[in-house]
XYZ file of C-alpha atoms in Angstrom:
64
model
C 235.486 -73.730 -46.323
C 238.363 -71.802 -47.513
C 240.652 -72.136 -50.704
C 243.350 -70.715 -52.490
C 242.954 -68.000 -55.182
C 244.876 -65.682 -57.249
C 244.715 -61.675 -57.130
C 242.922 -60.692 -60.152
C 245.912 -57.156 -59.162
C 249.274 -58.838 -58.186
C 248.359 -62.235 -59.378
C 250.022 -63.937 -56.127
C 248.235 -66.302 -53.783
C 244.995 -64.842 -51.698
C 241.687 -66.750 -50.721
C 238.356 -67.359 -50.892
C 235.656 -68.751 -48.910
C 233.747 -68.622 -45.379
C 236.751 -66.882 -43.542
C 237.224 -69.125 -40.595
C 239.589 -71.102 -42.555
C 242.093 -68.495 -43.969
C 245.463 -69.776 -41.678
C 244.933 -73.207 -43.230
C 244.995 -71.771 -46.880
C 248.273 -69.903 -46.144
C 250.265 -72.834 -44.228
C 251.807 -74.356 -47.350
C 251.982 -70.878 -49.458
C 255.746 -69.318 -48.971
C 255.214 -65.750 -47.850
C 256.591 -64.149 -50.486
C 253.698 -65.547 -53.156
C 250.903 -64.092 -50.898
C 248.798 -61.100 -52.258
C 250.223 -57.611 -50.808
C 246.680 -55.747 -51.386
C 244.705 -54.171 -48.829
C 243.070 -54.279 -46.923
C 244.731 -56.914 -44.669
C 242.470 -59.459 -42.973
C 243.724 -60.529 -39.473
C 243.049 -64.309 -38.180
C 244.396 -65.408 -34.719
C 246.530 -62.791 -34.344
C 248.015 -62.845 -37.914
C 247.873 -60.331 -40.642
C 246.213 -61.928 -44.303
C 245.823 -60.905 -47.588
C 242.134 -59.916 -48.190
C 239.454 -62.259 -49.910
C 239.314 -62.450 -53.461
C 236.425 -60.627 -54.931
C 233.328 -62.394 -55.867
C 231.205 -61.463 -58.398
C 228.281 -63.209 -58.487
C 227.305 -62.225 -62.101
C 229.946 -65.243 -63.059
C 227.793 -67.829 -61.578
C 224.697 -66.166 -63.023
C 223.500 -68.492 -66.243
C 221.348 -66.233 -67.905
C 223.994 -63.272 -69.072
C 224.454 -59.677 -66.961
């Protein structure tokens, strides 16, 4: 599933998530809030803003 996150760079509107969802995240998001980084990710024959980096230390409990 797919979500809404900010750009730790421009701080407007990208995602996060599995990917197959991305159009769904962007339906109710004006275009002029979504993230202008690149790369660009392109879903059913749309341009995106790219995923939100993950960083898995975050979820690690036990420090980095």
């Amino acid at each position: 599933m797919c979500m809404s996150a900010t750009c730790d760079k421009c701080q407007k509107t990208t995602w996060r998530g599995c990917g197959n969802h991305v159009p769904g995240v962007f339906e109710s998001v004006p275009k002029d809030q979504w993230c202008e980084c690149e790369p660009k990710v392109t879903k059913e024959g749309h341009e995106y803003p790219p995923m939100k980096n993950f960083k898995m230390s975050s979820l690690w409990p036990f420090g980095s």
